[in-house]
Coordinates of C-alpha atoms in Angstrom, one line a residue:
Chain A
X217 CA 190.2 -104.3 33.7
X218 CA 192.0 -102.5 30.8
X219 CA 192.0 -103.9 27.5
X220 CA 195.2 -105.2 27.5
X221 CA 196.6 -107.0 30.8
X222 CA 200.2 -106.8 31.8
X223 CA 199.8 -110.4 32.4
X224 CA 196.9 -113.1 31.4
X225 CA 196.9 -116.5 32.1
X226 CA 194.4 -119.0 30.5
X227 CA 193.9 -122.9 30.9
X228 CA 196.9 -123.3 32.6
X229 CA 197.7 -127.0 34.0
X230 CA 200.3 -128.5 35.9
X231 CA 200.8 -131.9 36.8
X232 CA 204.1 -133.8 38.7
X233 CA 205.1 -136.7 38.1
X234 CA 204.3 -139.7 41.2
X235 CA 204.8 -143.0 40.4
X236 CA 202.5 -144.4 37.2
X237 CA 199.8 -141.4 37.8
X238 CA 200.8 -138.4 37.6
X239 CA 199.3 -135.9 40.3
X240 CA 197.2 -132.6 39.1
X241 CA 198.9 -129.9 40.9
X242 CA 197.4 -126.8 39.3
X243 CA 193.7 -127.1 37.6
X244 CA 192.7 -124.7 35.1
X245 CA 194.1 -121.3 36.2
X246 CA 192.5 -117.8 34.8
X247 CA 193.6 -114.5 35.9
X248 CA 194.9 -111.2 34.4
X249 CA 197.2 -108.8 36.3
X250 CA 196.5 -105.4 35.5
X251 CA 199.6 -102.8 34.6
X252 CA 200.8 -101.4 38.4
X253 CA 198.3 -103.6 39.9
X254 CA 199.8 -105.6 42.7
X255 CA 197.8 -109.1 43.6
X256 CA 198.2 -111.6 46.0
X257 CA 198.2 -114.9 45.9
X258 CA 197.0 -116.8 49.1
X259 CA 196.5 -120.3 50.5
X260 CA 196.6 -123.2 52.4
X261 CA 200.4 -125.2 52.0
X262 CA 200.1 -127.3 48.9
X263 CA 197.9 -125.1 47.0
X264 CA 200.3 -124.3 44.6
X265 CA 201.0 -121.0 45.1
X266 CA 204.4 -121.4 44.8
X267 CA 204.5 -123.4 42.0
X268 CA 202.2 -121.1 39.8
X269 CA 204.6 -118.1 40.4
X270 CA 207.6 -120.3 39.3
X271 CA 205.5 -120.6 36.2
X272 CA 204.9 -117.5 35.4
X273 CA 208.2 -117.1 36.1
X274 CA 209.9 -119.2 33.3
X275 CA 211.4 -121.7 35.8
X276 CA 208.7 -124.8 36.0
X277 CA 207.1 -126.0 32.9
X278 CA 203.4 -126.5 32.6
X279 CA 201.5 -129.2 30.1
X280 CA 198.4 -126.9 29.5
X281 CA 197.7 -123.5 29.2
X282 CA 198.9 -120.1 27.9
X283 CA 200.4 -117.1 29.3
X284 CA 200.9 -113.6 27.5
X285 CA 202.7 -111.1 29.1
X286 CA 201.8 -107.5 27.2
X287 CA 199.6 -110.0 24.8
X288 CA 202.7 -112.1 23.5
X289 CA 203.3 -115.3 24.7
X290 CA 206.1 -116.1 27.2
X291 CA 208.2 -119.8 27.2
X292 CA 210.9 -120.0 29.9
X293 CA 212.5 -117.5 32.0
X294 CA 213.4 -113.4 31.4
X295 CA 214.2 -110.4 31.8
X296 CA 210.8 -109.1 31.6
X297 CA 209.8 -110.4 34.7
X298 CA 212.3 -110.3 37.7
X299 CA 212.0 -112.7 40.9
X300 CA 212.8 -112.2 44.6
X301 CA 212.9 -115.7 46.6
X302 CA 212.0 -116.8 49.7
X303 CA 215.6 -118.0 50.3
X304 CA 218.2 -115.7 50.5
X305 CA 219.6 -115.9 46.5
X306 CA 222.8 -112.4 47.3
X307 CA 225.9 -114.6 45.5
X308 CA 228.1 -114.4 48.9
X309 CA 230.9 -113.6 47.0
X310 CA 230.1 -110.3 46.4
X311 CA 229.3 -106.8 48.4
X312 CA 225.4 -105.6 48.4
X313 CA 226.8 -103.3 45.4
X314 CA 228.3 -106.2 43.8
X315 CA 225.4 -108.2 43.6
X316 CA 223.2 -105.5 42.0
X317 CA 225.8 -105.0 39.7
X318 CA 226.0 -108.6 38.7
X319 CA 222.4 -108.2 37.8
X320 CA 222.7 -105.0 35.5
X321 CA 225.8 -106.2 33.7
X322 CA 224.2 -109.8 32.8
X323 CA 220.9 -108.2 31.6
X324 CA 223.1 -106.2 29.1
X325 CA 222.9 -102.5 30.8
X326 CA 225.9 -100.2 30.0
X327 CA 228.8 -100.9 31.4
X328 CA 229.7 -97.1 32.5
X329 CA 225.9 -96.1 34.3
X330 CA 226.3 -99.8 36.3
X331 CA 227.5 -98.5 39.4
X332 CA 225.6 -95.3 39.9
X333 CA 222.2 -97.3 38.8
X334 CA 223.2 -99.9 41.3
X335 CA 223.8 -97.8 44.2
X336 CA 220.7 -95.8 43.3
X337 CA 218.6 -99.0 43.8
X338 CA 220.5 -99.8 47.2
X339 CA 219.4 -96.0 48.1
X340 CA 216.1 -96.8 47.1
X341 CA 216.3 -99.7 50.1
X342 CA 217.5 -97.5 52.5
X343 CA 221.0 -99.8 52.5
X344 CA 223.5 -97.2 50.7
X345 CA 225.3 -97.5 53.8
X346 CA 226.3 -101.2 53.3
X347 CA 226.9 -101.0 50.1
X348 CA 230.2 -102.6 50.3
X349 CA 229.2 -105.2 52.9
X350 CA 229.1 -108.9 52.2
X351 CA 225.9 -110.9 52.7
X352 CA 226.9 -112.8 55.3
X353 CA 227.3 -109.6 57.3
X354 CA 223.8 -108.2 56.3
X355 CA 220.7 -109.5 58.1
X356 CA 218.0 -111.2 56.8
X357 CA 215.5 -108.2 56.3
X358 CA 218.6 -106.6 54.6
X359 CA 219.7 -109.4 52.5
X360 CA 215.9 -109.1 50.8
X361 CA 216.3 -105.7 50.7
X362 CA 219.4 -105.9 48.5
X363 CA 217.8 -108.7 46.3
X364 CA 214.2 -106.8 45.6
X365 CA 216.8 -103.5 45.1
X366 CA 218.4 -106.1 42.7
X367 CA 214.7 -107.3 40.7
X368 CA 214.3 -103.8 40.5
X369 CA 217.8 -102.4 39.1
X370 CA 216.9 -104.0 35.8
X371 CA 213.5 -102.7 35.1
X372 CA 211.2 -105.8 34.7
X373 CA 207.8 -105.3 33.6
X374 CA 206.9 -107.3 36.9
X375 CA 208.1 -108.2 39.9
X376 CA 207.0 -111.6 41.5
X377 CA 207.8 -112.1 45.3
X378 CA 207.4 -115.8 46.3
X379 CA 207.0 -115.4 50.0
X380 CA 209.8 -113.1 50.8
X381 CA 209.4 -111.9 54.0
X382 CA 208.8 -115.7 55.0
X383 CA 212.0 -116.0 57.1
X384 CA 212.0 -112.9 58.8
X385 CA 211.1 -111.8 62.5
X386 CA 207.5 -110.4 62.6
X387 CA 209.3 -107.0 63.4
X388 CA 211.0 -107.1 60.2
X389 CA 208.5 -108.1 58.1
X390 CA 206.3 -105.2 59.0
X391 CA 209.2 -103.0 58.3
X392 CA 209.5 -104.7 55.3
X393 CA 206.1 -104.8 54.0
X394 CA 206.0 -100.5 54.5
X395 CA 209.3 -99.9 52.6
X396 CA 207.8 -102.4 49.8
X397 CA 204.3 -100.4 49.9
X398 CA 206.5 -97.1 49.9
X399 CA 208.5 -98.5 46.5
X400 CA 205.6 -99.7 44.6
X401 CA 203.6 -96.3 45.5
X402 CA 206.5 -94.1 44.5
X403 CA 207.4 -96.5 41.1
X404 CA 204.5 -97.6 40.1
X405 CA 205.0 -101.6 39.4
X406 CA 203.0 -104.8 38.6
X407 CA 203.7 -106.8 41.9
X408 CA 202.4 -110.9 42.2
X409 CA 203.1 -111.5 45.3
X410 CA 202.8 -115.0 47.3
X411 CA 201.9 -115.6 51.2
X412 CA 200.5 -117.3 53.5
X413 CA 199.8 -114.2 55.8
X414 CA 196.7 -112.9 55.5
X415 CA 197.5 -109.8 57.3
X416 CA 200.2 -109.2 54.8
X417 CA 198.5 -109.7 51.7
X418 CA 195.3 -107.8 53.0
X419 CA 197.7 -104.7 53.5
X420 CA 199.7 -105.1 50.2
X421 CA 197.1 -105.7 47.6
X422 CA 194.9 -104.4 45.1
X423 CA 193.7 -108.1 44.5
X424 CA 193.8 -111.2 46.5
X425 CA 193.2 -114.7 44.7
X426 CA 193.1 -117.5 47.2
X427 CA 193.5 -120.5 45.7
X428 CA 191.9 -124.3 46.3
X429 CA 193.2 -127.4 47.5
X430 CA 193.3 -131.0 45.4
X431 CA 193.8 -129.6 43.0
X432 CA 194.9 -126.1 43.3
X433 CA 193.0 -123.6 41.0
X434 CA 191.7 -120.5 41.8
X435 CA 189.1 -120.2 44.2
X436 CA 188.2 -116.8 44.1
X437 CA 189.7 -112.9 44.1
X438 CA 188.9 -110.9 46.5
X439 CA 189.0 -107.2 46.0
X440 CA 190.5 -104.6 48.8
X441 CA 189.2 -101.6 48.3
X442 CA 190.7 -99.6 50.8
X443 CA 192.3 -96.2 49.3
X444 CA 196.1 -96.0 49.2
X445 CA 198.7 -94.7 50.5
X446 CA 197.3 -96.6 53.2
X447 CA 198.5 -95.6 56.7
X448 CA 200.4 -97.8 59.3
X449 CA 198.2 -99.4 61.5
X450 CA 195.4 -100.1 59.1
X451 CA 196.0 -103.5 59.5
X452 CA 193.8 -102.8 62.8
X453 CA 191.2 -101.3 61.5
X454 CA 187.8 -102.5 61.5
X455 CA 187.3 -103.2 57.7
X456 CA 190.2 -104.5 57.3
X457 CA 190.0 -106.8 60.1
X458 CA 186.9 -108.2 58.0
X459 CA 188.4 -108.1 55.4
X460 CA 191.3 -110.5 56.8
X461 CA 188.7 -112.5 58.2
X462 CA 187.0 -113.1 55.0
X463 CA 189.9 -114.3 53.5
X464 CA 190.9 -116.5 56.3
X465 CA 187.6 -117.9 56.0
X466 CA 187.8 -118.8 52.3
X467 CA 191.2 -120.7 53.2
X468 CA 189.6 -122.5 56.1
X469 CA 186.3 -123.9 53.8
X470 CA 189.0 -125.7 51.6
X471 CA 191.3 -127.0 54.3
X472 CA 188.3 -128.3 55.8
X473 CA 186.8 -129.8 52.5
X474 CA 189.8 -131.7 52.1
X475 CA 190.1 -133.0 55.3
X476 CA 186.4 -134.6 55.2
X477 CA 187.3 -135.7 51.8
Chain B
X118 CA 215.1 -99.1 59.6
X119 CA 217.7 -100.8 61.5
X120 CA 216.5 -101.7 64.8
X121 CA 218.8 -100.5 67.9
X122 CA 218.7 -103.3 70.3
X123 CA 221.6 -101.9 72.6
X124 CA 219.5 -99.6 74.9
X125 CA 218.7 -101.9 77.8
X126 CA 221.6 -105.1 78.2
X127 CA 220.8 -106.3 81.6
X128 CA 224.1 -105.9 84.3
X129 CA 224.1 -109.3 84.7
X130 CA 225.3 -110.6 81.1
X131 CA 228.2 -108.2 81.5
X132 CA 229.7 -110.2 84.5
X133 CA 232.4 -112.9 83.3
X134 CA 230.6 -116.4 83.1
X135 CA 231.4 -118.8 85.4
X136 CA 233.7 -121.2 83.5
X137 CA 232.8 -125.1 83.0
X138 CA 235.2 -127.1 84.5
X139 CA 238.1 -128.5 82.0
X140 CA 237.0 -131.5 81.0
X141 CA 233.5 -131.4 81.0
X142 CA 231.3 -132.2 77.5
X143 CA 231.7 -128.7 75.4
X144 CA 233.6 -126.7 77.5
X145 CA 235.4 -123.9 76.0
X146 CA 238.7 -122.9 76.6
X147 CA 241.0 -120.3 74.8
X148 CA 243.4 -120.4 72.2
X149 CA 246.5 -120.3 74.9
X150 CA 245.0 -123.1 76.5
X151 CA 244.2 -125.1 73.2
X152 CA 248.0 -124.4 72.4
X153 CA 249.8 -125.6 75.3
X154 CA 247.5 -129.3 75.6
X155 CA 248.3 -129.4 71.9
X156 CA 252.4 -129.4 72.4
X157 CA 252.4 -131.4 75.8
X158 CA 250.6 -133.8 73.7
X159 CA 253.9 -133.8 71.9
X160 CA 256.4 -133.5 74.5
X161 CA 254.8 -136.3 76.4
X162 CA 255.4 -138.6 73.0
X163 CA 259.0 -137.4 73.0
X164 CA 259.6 -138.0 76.5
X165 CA 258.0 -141.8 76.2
X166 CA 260.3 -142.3 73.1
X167 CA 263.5 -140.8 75.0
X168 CA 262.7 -143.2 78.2
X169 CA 262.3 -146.5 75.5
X170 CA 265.5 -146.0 74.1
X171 CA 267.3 -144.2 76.8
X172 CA 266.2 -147.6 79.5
X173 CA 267.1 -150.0 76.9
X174 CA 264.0 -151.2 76.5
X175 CA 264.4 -151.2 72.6
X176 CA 267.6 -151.9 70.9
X177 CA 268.7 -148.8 68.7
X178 CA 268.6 -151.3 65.4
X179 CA 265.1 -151.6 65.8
X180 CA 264.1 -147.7 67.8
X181 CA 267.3 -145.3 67.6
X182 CA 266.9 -142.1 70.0
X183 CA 265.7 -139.2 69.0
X184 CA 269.1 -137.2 69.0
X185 CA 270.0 -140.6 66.8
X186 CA 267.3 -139.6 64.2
X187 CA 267.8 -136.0 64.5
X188 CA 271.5 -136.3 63.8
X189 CA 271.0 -138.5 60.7
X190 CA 268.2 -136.2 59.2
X191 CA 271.4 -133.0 59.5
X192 CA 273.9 -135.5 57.8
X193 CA 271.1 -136.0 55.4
X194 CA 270.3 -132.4 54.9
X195 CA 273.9 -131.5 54.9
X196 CA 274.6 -133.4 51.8
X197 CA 271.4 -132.9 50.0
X198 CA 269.8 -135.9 49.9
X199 CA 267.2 -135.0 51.7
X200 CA 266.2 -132.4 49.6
X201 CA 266.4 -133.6 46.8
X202 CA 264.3 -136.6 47.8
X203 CA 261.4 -133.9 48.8
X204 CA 262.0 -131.9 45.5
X205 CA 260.9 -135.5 43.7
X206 CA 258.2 -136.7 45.8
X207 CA 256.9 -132.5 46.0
X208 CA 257.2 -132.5 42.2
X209 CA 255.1 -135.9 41.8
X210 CA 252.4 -135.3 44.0
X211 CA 252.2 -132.0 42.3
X212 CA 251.9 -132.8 38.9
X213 CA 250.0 -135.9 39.7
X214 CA 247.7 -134.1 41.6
X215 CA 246.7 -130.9 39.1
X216 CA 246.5 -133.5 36.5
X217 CA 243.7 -136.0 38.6
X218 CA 241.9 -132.1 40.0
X219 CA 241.5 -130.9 36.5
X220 CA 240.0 -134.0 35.6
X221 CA 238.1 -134.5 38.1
X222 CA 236.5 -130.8 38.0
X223 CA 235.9 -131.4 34.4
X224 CA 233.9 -134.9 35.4
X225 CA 231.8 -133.3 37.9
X226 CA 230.5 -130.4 36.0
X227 CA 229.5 -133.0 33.8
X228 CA 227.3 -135.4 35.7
X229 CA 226.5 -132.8 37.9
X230 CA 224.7 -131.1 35.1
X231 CA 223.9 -133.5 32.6
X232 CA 221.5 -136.7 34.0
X233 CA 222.6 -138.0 31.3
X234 CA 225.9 -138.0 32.3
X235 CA 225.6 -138.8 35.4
X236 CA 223.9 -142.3 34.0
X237 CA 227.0 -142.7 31.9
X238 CA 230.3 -142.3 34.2
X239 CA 229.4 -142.0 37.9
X240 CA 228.4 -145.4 38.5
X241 CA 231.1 -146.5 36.7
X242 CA 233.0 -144.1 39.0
X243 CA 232.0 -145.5 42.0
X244 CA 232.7 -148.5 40.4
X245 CA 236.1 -148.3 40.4
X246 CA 236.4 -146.0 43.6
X247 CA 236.2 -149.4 45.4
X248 CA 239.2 -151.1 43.7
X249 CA 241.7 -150.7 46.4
X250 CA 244.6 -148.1 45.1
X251 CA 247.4 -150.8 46.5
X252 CA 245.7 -153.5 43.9
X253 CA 247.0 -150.9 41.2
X254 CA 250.7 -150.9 42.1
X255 CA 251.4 -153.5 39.6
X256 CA 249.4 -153.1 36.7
X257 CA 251.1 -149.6 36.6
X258 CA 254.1 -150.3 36.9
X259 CA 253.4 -153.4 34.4
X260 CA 252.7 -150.3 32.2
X261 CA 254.4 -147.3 32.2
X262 CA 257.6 -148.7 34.4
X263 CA 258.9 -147.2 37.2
X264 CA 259.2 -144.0 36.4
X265 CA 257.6 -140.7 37.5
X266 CA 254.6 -141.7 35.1
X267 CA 254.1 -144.3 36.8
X268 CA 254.0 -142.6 40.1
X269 CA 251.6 -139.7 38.5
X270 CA 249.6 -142.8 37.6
X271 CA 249.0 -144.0 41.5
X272 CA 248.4 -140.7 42.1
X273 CA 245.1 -140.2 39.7
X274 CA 244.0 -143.2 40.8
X275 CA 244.3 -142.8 43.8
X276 CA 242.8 -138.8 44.3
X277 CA 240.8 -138.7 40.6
X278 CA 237.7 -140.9 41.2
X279 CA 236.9 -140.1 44.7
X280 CA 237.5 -136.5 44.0
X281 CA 235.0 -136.6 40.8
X282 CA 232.4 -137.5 43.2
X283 CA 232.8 -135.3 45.8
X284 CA 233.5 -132.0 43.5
X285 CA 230.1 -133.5 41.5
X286 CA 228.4 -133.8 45.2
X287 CA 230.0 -129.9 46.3
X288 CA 228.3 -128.4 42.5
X289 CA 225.2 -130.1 43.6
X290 CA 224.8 -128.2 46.8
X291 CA 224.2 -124.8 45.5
X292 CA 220.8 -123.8 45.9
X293 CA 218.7 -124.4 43.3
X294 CA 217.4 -120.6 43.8
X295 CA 220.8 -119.0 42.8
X296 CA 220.5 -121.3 39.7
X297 CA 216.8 -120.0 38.8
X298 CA 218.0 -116.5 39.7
X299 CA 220.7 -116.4 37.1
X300 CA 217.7 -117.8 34.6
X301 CA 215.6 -115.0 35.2
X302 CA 218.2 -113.1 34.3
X303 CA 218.0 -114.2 30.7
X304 CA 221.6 -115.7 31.7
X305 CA 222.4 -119.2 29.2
X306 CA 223.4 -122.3 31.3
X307 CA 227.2 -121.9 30.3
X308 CA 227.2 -118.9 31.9
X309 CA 225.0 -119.8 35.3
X310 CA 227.8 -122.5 35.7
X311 CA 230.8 -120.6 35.2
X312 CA 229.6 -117.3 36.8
X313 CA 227.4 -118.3 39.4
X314 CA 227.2 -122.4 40.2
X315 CA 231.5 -122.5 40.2
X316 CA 231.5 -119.5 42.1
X317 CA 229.1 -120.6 44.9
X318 CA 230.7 -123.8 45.3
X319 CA 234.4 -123.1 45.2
X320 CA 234.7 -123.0 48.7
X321 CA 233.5 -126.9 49.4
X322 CA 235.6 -127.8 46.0
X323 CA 238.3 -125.9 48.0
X324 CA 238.1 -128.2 51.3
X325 CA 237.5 -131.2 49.0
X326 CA 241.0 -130.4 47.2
X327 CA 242.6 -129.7 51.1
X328 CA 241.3 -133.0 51.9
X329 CA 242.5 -135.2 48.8
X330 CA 245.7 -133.4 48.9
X331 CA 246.4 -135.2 52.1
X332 CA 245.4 -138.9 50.1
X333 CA 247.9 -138.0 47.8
X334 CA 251.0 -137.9 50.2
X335 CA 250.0 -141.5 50.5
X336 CA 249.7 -142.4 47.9
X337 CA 253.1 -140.7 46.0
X338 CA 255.1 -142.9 49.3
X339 CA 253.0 -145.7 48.3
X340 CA 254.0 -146.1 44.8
X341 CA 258.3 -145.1 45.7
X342 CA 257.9 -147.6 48.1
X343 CA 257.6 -150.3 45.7
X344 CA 259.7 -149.1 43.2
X345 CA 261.4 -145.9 42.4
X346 CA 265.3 -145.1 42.9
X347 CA 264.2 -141.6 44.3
X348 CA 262.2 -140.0 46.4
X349 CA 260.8 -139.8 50.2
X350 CA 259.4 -143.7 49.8
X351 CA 262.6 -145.2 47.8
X352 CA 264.7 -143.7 50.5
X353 CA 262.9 -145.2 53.5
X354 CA 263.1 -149.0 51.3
X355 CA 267.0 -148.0 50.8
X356 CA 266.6 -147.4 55.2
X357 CA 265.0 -150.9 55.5
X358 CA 267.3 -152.4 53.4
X359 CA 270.9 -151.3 55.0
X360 CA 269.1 -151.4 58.7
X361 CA 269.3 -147.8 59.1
X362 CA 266.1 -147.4 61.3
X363 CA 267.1 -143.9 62.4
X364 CA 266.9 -142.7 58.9
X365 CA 263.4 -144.4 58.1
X366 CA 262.0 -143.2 61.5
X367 CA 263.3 -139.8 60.0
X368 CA 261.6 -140.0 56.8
X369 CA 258.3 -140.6 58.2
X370 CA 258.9 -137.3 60.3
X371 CA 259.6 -135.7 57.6
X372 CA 256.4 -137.2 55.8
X373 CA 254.4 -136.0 58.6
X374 CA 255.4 -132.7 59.0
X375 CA 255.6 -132.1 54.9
X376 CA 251.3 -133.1 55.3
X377 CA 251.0 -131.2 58.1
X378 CA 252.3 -128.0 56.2
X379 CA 250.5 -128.2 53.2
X380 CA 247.4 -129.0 54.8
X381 CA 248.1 -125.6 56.5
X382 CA 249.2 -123.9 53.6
X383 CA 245.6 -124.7 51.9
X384 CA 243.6 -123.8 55.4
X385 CA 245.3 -120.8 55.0
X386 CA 244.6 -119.7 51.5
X387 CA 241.1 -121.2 52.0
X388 CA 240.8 -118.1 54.4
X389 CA 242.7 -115.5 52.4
X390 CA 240.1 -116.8 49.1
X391 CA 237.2 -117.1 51.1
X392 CA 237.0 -113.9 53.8
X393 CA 233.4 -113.3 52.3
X394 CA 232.1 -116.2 54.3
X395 CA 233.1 -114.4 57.6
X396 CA 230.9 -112.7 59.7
X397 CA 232.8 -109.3 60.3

């Protein structure tokens, strides 16, 4: 790993609030995110997964721990790091265009290269068509299209994707996970990415870190080493079968250490 | 990468389906249909009224006809009482209402947004949500007189609290995602509430303002009912008093079809604002 890590995290801790004792949510998390690199975070429901990317994020808090993005510190929310969500977050009052827009003018671009960098973006989703369509006439694969063409308009120094091919039909998803390969390998962009599909993250990433149960914390990071572009279909593939089963396996020990707990 | 899923409809979905009977749980049946139920529904009520009155069965001092009522509301068009009596109670309800909506909004923002807040006023809120309107007549009147402040007064009471809570409960239903979203876009909370929280939840403030809108018809006939010397309500005491029963069985027509308009007027608009939410 290079000297400098687009992202580092050290010591961090997270605990909510049950009742008189508090519950340890997130246990001493270490990691560093190269620059382009893209990880993966994977595990069992209730691992945290979520809850460390809204952290890095800027939207949870955290008790313990620090977390430098470029080697300076980061409190709360920015620009630097843009976020696509699981839900569906296109504001439903305005077109695809619109809502790409909405993100350029409120992160201060110039107000006369707006529209032509937004409908570059939607081109770079393959949804210039419906440009001027409102959400609730876009699909579900197309509403996450608009919103990762959206993160991206603005030029973050990351993008962190919190499960968002969740809600779609296996169909889409695949489609989905290809156009997202296609962007990062064309742009070149420091993805953390969060799943529960092994398949998925096995395909996407550089690095996978599955985390641990009670409490979560990182378990270990598995490395994918197959060479990129990588072809449809190499979810198939021998290795990566393997590879996916190694992973799953990892997931299973904890699930299963809990459970005799 | 969008998928073409119109290559092989089977024949048989493009046959008409076989249509539920009428009346059984669900069924559908079109607009036409939904139209003409709706006004025989109405013209059965007419007809029961005519027979009443037309058999004798009531005496006209207590149920006049309908050509009775009909006649009295054109004398009282002709001379302008009527309208003028709808220009007062339109002009209440109207100021009354802006007045207890603007408030409201304000309140709502407030506890919806600050816990703190929401500690300090919306129990109380509810508090006072329970104190029946009528109980209110007069204290208000005991304070501001019978004039149209005192009528704006019933009004706000009447629409202000209950709408506080539901506007606060409308804020509180946009997804805490959109909220985070603004944040990541470096966006301060002022401006994730006015350009993406007010937004998102003007179409439910919309239906909550449709549906108090209605409460305040009420209410404004409420309080010139009691005491006012104009005015839809005052007219219909002036009715009871002189036994004219034709023109306070006209008044409440009129009160019903002045809801029913304005409740139209507001679906209406709701759809003209709000086309994004449509499919096509």
């Amino acid at each position: 790993m290079q000297a400098h890590p687009k992202l580092k995290i050290s010591h961090l801790q997270k605990s909510f609030a049950n009742g008189r004792s508090p519950v340890k949510v997130l246990d001493d998390i270490n990691l560093e995110v190269g620059d382009n690199e893209f990880v993966s975070l994977v595990g069992a429901s209730g691992c945290g997964k979520s809850t460390l990317l809204s952290i890095i994020a800027g939207l949870q808090d955290h008790e313990q721990g620090e977390m430098l993005v470029d080697g300076s510190p980061i409190n709360g929310p920015g620009r630097d790091r843009g976020v696509v969500f699981q839900s569906y977050t296109l504001l439903p009052w305005l077109t695809a265009l619109q809502n790409v827009e909405f993100a350029l003018r409120e992160t201060g671009h110039e107000a006369k290269d707006i529209t032509e960098v937004a409908r570059r973006h939607l081109d770079l989703v393959k949804l210039s068509r419906f440009a001027d369509s409102f959400p609730s006439q876009l699909s579900g694969g197309m509403k996450q299209r608009v919103a990762i063409a959206r993160a991206l308009s603005y030029r973050p120094k990351m993008l962190l994707m919190d499960e968002p091919f969740g809600a779609l039909d296996a169909l889409t998803r695949g489609q989905m996970q290809e156009l997202l390969m296609q962007i990062w390998q064309e742009h070149r962009l420091t993805v953390i990415f969060v799943t529960h599909d092994v398949e998925e993250a096995v395909y996407l990433s550089d690095r996978i870190f599955v985390m641990g149960l009670n409490p979560g914390r990182i378990k270990e990071c598995i490395e994918v080493s197959s060479a990129r572009p990588r072809p449809t279909g190499i979810q198939h593939d021998r290795e990566t079968l393997e590879l996916q089963a190694r992973v799953l396996k990892s997931i299973r020990e904890e699930t299963r250490r809990v459970e005799f707990d | 990468m969008t998928l073409q899923t119109d290559t092989a409809v089977p024949k048989q979905t493009m046959q008409r389906p076989r249509r539920k009977p009428l009346l059984s749980m669900a069924a559908e049946i079109s607009g036409a249909a939904y139209l003409l139920i709706a006004i025989c529904a109405f013209l059965l009520f007419i007809a029961g009224w005519f027979l009443a009155t037309g058999l004798g069965v009531a005496k006209p001092i207590f149920l006049p006809s309908p050509l009775g009522v009909i006649a009295k509301l054109g004398k009282l068009a002709a001379d302008g009482t009527l309208a003028s009596d709808v220009g007062n109670s339109v002009y209440r309800i109207m100021v009354g209402f802006l007045i207890a909506s603007i408030m409201a909004l304000a309140t709502a923002i407030l506890i919806g947004a600050y816990r703190f807040w929401e500690a300090a006023i919306e129990p109380f809120l509810d508090f006072v949500r329970y104190m029946p309107v009528v109980a209110f007549v007069p204290l208000t009147i005991l304070w501001s007189g019978t004039g149209d402040i005192q009528k704006f007064l019933i009004i706000w009471i009447g629409t202000y609290f209950q709408q506080a809570l539901m506007f606060k409960d409308n804020i509180k239903r946009v997804p805490a995602d959109f909220i985070g979203f603004g944040r990541t876009l470096g966006m301060s909370d002022l401006r994730v509430l006015m350009r993406i929280v007010l937004p998102s939840a003007m179409p439910q403030i919309w239906d909550t303002l449709r549906i108090s809108l209605g409460w305040a018809w009420t209410w404004v006939t409420l309080a010139e009912l009691v005491a006012a010397n104009s005015g839809l309500g005052y007219r219909i005491t002036v009715a009871q008093r002189y036994l004219q029963t034709d023109m306070a069985i006209g008044y409440i027509l009129v009160l019903g079809v002045l809801g029913l308009a304005t409740d139209q007027i507001m679906r209406l608009l709701g759809r003209h604002f709000f086309k994004y939410e449509r499919k096509s």
